[in-house]
Coordinates of C-alpha atoms in Angstrom, one line a residue:
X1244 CA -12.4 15.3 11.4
X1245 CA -8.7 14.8 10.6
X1246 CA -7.8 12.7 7.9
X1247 CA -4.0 11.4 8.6
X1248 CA -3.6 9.4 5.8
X1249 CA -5.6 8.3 2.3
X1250 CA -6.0 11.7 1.3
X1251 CA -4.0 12.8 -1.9
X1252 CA -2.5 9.2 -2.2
X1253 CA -4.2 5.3 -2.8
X1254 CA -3.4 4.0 0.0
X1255 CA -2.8 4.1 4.1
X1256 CA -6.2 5.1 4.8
X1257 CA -6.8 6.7 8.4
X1258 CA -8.8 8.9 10.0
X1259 CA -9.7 11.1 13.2
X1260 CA -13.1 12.1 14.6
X1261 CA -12.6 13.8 17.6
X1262 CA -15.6 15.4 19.7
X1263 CA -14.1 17.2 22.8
X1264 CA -12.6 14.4 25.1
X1265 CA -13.5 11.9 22.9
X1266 CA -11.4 10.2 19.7
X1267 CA -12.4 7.2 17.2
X1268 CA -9.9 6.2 14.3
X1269 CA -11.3 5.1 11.1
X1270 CA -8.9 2.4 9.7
X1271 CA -5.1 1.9 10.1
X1272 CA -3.7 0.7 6.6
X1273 CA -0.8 0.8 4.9
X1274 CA 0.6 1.7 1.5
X1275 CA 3.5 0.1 -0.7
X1276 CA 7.0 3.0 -1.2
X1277 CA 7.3 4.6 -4.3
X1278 CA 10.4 4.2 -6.4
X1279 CA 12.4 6.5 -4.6
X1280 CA 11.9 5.4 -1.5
X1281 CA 14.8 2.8 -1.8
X1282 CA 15.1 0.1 0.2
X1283 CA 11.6 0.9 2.0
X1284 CA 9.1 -1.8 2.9
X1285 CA 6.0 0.0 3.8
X1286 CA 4.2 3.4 4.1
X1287 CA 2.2 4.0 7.4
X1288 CA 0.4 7.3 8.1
X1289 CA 2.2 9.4 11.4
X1290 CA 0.4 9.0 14.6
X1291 CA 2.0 11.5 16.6
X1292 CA -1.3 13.2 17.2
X1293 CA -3.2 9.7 18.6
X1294 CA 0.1 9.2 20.7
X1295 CA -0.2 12.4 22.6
X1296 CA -4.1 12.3 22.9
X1297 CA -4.0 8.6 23.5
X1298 CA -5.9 8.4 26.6
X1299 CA -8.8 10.0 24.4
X1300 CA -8.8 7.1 22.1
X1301 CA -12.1 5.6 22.3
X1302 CA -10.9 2.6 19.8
X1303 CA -10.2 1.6 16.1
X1304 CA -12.9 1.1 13.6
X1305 CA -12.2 -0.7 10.4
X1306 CA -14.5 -0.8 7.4
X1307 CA -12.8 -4.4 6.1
X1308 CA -9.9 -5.9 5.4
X1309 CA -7.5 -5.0 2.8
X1310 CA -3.9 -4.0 3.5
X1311 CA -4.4 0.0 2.7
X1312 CA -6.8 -0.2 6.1
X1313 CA -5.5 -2.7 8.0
X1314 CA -1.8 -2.9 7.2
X1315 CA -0.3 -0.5 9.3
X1316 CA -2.2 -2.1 12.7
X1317 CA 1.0 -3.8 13.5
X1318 CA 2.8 -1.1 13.8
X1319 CA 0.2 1.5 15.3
X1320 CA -0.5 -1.0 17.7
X1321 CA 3.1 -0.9 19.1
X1322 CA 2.2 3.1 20.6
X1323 CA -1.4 2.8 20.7
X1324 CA -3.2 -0.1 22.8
X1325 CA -6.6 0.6 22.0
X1326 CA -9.5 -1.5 21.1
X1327 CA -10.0 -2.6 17.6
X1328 CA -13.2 -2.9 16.1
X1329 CA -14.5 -4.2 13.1
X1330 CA -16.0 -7.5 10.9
X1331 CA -15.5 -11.3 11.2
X1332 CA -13.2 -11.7 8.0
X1333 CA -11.5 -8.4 9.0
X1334 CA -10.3 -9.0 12.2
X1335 CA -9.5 -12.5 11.2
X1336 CA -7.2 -10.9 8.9
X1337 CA -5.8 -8.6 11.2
X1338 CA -5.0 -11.4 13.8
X1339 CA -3.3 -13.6 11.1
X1340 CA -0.8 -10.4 10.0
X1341 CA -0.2 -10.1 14.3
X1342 CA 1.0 -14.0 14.5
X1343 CA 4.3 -12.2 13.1
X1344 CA 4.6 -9.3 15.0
X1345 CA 5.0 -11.6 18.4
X1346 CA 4.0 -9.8 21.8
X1347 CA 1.2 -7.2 20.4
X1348 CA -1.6 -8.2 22.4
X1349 CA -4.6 -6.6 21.0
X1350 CA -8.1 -5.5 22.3
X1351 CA -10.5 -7.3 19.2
X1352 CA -14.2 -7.1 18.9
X1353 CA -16.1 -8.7 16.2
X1354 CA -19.0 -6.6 14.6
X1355 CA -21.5 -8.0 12.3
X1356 CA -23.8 -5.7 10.1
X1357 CA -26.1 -3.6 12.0
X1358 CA -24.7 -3.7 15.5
X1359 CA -23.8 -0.2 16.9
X1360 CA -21.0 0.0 19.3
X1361 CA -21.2 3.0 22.1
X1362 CA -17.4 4.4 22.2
X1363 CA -17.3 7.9 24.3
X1364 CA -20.3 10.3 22.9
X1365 CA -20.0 8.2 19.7
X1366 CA -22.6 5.4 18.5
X1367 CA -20.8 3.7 15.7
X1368 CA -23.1 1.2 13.4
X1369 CA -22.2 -1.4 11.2
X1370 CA -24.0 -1.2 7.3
X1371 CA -22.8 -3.9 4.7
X1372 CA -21.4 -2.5 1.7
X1373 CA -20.0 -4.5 -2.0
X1374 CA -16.7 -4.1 -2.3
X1375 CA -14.0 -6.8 -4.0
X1376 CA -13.7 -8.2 -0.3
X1377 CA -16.3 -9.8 1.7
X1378 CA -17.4 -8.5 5.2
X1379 CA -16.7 -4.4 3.8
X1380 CA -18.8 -2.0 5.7
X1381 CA -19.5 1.3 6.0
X1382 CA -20.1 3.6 9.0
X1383 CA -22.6 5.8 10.8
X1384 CA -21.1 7.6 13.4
X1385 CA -23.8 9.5 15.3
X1386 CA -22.3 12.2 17.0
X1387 CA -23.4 15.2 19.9
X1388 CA -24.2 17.5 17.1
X1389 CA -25.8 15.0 13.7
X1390 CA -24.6 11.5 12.0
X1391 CA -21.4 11.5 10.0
X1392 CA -21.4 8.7 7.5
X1393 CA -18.3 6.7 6.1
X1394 CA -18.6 4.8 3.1
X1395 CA -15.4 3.1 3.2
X1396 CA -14.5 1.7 0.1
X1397 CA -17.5 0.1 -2.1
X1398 CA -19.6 -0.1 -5.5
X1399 CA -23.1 -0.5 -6.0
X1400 CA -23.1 -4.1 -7.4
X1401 CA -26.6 -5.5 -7.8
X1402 CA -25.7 -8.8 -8.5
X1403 CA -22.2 -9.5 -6.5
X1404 CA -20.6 -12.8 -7.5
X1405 CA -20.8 -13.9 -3.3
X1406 CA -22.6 -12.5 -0.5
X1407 CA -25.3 -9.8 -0.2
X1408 CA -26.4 -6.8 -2.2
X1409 CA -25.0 -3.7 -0.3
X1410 CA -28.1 -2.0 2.4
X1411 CA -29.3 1.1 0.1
X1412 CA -32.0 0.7 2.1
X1413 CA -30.3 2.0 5.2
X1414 CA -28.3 4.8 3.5
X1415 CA -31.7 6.2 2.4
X1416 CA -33.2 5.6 6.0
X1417 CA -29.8 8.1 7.2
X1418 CA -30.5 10.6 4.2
X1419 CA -34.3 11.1 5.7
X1420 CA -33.2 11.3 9.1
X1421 CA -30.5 13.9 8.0
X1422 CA -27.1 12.8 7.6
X1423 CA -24.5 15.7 9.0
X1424 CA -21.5 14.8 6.8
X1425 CA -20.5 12.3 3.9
X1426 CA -17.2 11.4 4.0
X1427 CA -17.1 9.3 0.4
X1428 CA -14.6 6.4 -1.3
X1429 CA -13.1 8.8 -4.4
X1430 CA -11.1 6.4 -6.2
X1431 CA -13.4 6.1 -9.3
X1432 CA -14.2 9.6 -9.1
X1433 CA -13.4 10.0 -12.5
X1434 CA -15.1 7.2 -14.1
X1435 CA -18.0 7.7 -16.0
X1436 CA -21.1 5.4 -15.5
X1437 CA -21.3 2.2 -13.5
X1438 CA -18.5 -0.4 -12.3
X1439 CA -19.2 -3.4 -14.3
X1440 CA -20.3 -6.1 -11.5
X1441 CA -18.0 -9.0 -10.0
X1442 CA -20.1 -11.7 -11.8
X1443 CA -19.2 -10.4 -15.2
X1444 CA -15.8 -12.0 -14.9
X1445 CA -16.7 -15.3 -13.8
X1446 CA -18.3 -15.5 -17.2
X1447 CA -15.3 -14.2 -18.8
X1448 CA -13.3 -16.8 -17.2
X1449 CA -15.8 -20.0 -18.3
X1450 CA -14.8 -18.8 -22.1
X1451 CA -11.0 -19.0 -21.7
X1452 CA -11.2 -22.3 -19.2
X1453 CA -13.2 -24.0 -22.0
X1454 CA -10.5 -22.6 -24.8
X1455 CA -7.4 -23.5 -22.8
X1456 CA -5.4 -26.6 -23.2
X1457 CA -2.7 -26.6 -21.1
X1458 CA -2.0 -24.6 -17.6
X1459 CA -4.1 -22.2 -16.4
X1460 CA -2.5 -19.5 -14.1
X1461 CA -4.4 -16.8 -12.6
X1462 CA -3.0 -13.8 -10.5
X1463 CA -5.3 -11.8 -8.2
X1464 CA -4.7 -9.8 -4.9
X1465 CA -5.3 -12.9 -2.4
X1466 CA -7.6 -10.7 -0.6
X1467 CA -9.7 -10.3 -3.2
X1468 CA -12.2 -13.4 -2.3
X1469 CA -14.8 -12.8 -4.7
X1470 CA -12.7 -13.5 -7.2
X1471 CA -10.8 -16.6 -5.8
X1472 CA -13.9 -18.1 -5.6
X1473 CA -15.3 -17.3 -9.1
X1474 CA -11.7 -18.9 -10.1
X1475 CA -12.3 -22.0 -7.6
X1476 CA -16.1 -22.4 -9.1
X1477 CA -15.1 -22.1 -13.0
X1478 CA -12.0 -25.1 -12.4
X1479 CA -14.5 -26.8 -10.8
X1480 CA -16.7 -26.9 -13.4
X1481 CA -13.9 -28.0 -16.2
X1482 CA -12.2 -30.9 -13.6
X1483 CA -9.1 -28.8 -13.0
X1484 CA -7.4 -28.7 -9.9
X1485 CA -6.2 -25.5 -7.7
X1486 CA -2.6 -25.4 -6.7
X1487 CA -1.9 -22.3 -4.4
X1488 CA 1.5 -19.7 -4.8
X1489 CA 2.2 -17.5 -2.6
X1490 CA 2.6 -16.9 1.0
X1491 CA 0.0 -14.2 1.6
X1492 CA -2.0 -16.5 -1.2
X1493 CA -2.2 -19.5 1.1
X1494 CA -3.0 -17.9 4.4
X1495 CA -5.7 -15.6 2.2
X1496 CA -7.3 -18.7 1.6
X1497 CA -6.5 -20.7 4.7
X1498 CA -8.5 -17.8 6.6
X1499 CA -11.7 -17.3 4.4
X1500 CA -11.7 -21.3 4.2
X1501 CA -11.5 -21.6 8.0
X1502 CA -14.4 -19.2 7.9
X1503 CA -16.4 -20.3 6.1
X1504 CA -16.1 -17.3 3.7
X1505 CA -14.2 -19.6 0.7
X1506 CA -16.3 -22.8 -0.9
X1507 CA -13.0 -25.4 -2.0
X1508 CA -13.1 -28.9 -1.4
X1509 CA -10.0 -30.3 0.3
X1510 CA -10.0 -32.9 -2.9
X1511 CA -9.4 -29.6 -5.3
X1512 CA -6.5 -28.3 -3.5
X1513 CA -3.4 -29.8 -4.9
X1514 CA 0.5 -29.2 -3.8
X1515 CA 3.6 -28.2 -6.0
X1516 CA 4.5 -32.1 -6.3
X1517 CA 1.0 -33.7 -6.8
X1518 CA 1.1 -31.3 -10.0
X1519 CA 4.0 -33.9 -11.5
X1520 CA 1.0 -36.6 -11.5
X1521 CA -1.4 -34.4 -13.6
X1522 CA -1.6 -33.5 -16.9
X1523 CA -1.7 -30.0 -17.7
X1524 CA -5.5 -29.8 -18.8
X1525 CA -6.1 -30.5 -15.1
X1526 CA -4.3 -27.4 -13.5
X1527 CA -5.2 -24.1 -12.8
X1528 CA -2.7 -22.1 -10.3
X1529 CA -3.8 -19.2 -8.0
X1530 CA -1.1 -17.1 -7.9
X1531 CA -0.1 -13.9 -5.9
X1532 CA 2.0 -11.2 -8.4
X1533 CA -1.1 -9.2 -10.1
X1534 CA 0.9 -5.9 -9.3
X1535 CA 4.5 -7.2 -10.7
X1536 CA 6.1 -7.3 -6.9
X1537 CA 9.6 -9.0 -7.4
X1538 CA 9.3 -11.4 -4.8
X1539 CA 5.7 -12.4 -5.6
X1540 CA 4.7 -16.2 -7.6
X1541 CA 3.8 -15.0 -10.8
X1542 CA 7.0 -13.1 -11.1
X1543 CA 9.3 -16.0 -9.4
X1544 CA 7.5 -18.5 -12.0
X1545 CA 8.2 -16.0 -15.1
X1546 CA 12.2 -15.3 -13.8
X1547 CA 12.7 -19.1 -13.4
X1548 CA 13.6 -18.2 -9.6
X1549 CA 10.8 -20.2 -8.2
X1550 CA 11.7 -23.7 -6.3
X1551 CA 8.4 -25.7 -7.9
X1552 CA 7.1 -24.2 -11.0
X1553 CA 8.1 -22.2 -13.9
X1554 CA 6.0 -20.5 -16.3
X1555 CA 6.5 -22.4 -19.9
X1556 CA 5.1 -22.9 -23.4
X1557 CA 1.3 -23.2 -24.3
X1558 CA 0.5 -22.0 -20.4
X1559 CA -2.6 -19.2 -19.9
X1560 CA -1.8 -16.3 -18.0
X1561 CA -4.5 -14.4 -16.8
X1562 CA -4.2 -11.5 -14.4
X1563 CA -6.9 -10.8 -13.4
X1564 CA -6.6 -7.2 -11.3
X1565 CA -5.6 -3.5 -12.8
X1566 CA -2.7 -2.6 -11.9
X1567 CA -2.2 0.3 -9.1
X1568 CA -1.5 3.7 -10.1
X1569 CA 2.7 3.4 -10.3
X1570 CA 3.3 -0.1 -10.8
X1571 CA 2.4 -0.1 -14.8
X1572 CA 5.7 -0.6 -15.7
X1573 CA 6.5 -3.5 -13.0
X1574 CA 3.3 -5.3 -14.5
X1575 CA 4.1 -4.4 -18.0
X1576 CA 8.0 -6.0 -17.5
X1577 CA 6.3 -9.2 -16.5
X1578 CA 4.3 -9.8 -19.0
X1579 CA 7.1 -9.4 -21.6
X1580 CA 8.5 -11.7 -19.3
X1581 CA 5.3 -14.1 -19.6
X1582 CA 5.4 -14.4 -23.3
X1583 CA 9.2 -14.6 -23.6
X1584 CA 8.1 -18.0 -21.9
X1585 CA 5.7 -18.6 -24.6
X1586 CA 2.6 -17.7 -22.8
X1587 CA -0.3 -16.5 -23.2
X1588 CA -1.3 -13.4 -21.4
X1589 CA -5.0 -12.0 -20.8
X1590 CA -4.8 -8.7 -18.9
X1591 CA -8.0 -6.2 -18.2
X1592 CA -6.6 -4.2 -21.6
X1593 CA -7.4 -7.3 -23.2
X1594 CA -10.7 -8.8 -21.8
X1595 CA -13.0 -8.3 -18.6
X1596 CA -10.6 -10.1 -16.3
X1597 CA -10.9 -7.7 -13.6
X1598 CA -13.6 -5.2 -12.2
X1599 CA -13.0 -2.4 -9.9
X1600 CA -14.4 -2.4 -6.6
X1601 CA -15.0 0.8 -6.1
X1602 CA -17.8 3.1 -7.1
X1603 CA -18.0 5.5 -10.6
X1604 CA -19.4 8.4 -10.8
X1605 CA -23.1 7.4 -11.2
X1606 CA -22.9 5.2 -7.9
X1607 CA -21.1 8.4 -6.5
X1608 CA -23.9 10.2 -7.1
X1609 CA -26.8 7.7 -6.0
X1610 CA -25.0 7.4 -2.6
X1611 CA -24.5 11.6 -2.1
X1612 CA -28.7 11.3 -3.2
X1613 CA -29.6 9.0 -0.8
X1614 CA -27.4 10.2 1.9
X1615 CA -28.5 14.0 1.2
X1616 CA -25.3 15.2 3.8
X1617 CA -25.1 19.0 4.7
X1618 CA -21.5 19.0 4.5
X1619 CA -19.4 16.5 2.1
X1620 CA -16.0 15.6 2.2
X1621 CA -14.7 13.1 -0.1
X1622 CA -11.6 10.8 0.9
X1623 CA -9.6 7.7 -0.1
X1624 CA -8.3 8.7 -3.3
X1625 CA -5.5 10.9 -5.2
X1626 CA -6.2 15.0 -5.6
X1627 CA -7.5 14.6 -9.1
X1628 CA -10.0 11.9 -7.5
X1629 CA -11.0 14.1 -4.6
X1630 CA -11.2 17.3 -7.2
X1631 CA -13.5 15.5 -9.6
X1632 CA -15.8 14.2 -6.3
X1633 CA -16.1 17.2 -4.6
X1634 CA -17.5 19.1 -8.2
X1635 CA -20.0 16.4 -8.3
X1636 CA -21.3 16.6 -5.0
X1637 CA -21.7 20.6 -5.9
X1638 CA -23.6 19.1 -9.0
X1639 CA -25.8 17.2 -6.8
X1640 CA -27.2 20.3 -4.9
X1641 CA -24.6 20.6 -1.6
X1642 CA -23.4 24.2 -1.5
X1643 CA -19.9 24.5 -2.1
X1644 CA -18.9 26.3 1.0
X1645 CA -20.4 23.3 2.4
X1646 CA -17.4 20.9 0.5
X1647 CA -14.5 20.2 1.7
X1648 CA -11.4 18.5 0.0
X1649 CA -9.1 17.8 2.5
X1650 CA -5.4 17.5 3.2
X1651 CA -3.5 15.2 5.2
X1652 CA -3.2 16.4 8.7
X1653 CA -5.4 19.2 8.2
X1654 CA -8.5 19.9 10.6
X1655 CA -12.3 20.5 9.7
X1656 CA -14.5 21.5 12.4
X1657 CA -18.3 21.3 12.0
X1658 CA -20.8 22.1 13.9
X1659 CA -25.2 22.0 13.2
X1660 CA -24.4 25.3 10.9
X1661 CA -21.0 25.8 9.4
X1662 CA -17.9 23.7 8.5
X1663 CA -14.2 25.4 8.7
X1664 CA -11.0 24.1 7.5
X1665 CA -8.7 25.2 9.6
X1666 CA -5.3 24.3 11.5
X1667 CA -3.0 21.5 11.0
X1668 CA -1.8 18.6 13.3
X1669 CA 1.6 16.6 13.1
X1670 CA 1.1 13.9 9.9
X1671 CA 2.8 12.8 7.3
X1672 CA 4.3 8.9 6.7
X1673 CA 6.4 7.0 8.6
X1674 CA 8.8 4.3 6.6
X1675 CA 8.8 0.6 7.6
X1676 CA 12.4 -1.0 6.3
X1677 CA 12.8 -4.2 8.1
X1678 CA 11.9 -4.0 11.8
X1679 CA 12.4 -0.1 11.6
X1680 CA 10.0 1.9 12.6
X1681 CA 10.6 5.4 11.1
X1682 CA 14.3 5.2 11.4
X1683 CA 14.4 6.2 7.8
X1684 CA 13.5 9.5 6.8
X1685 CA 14.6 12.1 4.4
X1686 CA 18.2 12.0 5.0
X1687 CA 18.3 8.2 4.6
X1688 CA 16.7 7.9 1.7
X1689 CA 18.9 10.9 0.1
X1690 CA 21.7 9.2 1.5
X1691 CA 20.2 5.6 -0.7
X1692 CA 19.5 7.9 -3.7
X1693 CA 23.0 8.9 -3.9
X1694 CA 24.7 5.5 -3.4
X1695 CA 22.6 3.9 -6.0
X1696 CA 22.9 6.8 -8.6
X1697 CA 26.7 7.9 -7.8
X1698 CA 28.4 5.2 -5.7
X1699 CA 30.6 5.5 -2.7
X1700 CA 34.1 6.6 -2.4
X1701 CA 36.0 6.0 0.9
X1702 CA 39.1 7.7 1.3
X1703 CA 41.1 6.2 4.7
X1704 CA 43.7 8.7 6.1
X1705 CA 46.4 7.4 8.6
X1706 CA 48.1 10.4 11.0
X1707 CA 50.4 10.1 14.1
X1708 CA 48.6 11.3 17.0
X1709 CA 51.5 13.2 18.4
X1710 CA 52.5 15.3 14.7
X1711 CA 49.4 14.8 12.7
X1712 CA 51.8 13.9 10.3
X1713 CA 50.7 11.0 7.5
X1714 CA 52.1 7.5 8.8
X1715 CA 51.4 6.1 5.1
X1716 CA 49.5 6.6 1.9
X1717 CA 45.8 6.9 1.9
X1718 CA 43.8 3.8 1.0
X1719 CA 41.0 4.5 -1.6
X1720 CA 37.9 1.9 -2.1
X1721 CA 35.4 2.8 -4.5
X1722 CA 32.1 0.9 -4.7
X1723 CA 29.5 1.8 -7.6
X1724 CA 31.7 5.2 -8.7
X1725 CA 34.7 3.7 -11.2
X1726 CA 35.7 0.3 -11.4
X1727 CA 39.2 0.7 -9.8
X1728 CA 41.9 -1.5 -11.9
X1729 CA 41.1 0.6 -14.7
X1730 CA 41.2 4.1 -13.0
X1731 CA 44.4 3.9 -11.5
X1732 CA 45.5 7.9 -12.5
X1733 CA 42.5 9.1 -11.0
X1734 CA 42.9 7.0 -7.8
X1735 CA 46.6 7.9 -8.1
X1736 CA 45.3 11.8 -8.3
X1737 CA 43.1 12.1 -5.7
X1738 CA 45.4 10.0 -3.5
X1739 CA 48.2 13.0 -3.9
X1740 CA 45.1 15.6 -3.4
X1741 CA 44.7 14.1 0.3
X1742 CA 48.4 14.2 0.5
X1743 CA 48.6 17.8 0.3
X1744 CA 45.6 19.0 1.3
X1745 CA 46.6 17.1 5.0
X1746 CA 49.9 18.8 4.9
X1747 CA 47.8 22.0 4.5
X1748 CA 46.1 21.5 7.3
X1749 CA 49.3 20.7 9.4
X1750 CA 51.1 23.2 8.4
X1751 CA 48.0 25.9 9.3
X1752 CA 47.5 24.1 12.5
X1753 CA 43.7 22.4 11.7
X1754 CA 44.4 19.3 13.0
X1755 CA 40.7 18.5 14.3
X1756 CA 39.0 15.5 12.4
X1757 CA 35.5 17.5 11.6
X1758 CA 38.2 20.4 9.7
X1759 CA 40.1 17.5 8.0
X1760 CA 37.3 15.4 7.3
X1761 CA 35.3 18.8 5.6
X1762 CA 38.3 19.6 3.7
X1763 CA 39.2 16.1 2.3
X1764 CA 35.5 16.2 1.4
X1765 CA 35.2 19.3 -0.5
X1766 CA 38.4 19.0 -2.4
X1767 CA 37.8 15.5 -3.8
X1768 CA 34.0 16.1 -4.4
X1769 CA 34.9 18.7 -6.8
X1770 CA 38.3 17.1 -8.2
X1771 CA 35.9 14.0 -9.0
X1772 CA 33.1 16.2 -10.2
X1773 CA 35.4 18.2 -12.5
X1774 CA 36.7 14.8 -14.2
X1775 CA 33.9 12.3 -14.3
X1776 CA 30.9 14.4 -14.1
X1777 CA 29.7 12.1 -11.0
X1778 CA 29.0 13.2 -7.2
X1779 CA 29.7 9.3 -5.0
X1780 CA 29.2 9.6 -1.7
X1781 CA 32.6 10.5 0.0
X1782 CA 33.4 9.4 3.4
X1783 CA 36.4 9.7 4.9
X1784 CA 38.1 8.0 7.4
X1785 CA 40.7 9.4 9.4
X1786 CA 42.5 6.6 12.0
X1787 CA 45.2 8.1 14.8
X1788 CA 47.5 5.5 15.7

């Protein structure tokens, strides 16, 4: 088992289960850049290892459909053509986010719960689990040497708000059979008791329809269906009408409606200029923005930046969704924003508005029961998550040479007896920025970081080819370093420093660019440095006429 992703982070879940000549792939997601990834669009996990084994590749099994398992497809898809496998909404998902990546042809087969798929020396079955999306399953993976089980990510919610209670049943069926190896969600790992269920916040959302008096607005993740429908249900019951913002909103629901997977009459969908002919009372908005992302609806409504709507006075915002570990302070700034507006704003700090979907540490522990696994090794979570997992599965009776927290990349063999940790493959992330496919990497981003802390300072040098001699003064631009008209002795400084410092060269005979070029950059990077206290980018130019 190689994890290549999801392990130590939220987020670009993916992993390897290799048996001889034989590979499956458990999910292929994605995850959003941290801050100092400037300029970065998305995180994917490194598939060096499935490129140079691809003809092992057996296919890709996903466990449903949110964007930290299926994000990354696009782009995996673009090295690997292998089959994808997984359920109706999740591969309906997956073939919307292709429609923009034009010319990826892929290999789709639809899974419902309880089928078992033969790939290689693997049997891969189905079993329904609750999670906030509908269609979220787990895996058995029966194996040459025992059954490996993969819970994906879910909770143990007796009374979900839509679809089925999850199949204990057929966990406990595994865990009598014998169950090899647990590989368990982690991201609650640390929360005490049970996750509060989905329908709790349908009820939370009849009290503050039947308070409000003017505009509704509620931002989820659009892929969070459960809870678009609890939202759809509650306005229906209170005559308001749904009006939809955001693009990854509206195909969300387009999707599940096509489905069959979202209940909404076409009479309680409304567009950005029917709302003119309602009163406010009637309106409830679905928006995207839960997380604070600057292009999203919520946060084009609260900037005034959106073409249709704007948040204003006596409107109830309710964001319903916690935010993920690193945006706080993006979802904190809007909601300062929000009540600037004059808005109301109900948050999960505030009210149940939001319930996690993944299991807590009493659900952890009735699924590593049920399961009884030899060997356990937790995933889809941050260290502290795994850490806190791995000492309750020793609580629950597994030996703890028999646990194993993992790290990305790294390999743990099993066989019938004894589990090792051992070895390491190529892993790590690959940076998405625009249609570039790990073209970034550390250099560009250190490159970023200094242009957005420091600035740039371009110094353009004119010689004669023949002398090497200057054919006129050097040309200085800075952009982001001092604001020129009123640095004029600096400028007029480190112009005289190239002066002389290309008459030293000359005169010593270094009349290669590369020699020039170093020289003009050391010299002013310190001169700068000595009288601002600043280190801009320095690139010089050096033109031979």
């Amino acid at each position: 088992m190689i994890p290549l992703g999801g392990i130590g982070e939220i987020g670009k879940n993916m992993t390897v289960i290799e048996f001889e000549n034989d590979i499956i792939v458990i999910d292929a997601g994605m995850m959003f850049p941290r801050e100092e990834m400037l300029g970065v669009d998305y995180v994917i996990a490194d598939t060096a290892y499935l490129q140079k084994n691809v003809q092992k590749i057996k296919g890709i099994f996903f466990t449903h459909g949110h964007e930290d398992h299926i994000g990354g497809v696009p782009y995996v898809l673009q090295s690997l053509n292998v089959p994808l496998y997984g359920s109706t909404l999740t591969m309906a998902l997956i073939e919307a986010k292709l429609t923009e990546h034009p010319g990826i042809e892929p290999d789709i087969h639809v899974v419902k719960n309880g089928d078992k798929v033969k790939a290689g020396v693997f049997t891969i079955e189905y079993i329904h689990v609750s999670h906030s999306i509908d269609d979220a399953m787990a895996l058995a993976i029966t194996t040459p040497i025992g059954v490996l089980v993969h819970t994906g990510d879910f909770k143990i919610d007796l009374t979900p708000a839509c679809g089925e209670v999850m199949e204990l049943s057929r966990f406990a069926e595994l865990g009598k059979r014998g169950v090899l190896a647990l590989m368990s969600d982690s991201t609650n790992a640390e929360r005490l008791g049970f996750t509060m269920s989905e329908s709790q916040v349908g009820e939370t959302f009849v009290n503050y329809f039947r308070q409000a008096k003017g505009r509704i607005i509620v931002a989820s993740f659009a892929s969070n269906v459960h809870r678009l429908q609890q939202v759809i249900d509650v306005a229906r019951i209170f005559n308001r009408k749904i009006c939809l913002s955001g693009r990854s909103m509206i195909k969300i629901v387009n999707v599940t409606r096509e489905l069959g997977y979202l209940n909404v009459d076409d009479d309680m969908l409304v567009s950005f200029d029917e709302l003119k002919k309602l009163r406010d009372n009637q309106v409830v908005i679905l928006t995207t923005g839960s997380q604070g992302e600057t292009m999203s609806g919520l946060v084009r409504m609260a900037t005034g930046q959106h073409a249709k709507l704007s948040v204003k006075e006596g409107d109830l915002v309710i964001i319903s969704a916690s935010p993920i570990p690193g945006n706080e302070r993006y979802v904190s700034d809007v909601i300062n924003m929000l009540y600037r507006k004059g808005a109301s704003v109900i948050n999960d700090s505030v009210d149940m508005v939001h319930v996690s979907g993944h299991a807590c540490e009493e659900e952890l522990k009735l699924m590593l029961s049920l399961v009884k696994p030899k060997f356990f090794i937790p995933v889809h979570g941050e260290y502290r998550h795994l850490y806190k997992h791995a000492a309750l599965a020793e609580k629950m009776g597994i030996k703890k040479k028999n646990i194993f927290i993992p790290e990305i990349g790294s390999v743990i063999e099993l066989n019938r007896k004894v589990g090792v940790q051992k070895d390491t493959v190529q892993s790590g992330s690959v940076l998405i920025d625009g249609l570039g496919v790990g073209d970034v990497g550390n250099v560009v981003l250190r490159d970023r970081k200094q242009l957005s802390s420091d600035g740039l300072f371009i110094i353009v040098v004119t010689t004669s080819s023949e002398t090497g001699e200057l054919l006129a003064a050097p040309d200085i631009v800075s952009r982001g370093f001092v604001y020129m008209k009123e640095s004029e002795d600096l400028l007029d400084h480190a112009r005289d420093l190239v002066i002389d410092i290309v008459a030293h060269c000359n005169a010593n005979g270094l009349s290669d660019w590369s020699t020039l070029k170093s020289s003009i950059k050391k010299e002013i990077s310190n001169y700068l440095y000595d009288m601002t206290q600043r280190s801009p980018m320095i690139l010089p130019i050096i033109i031979e006429v």
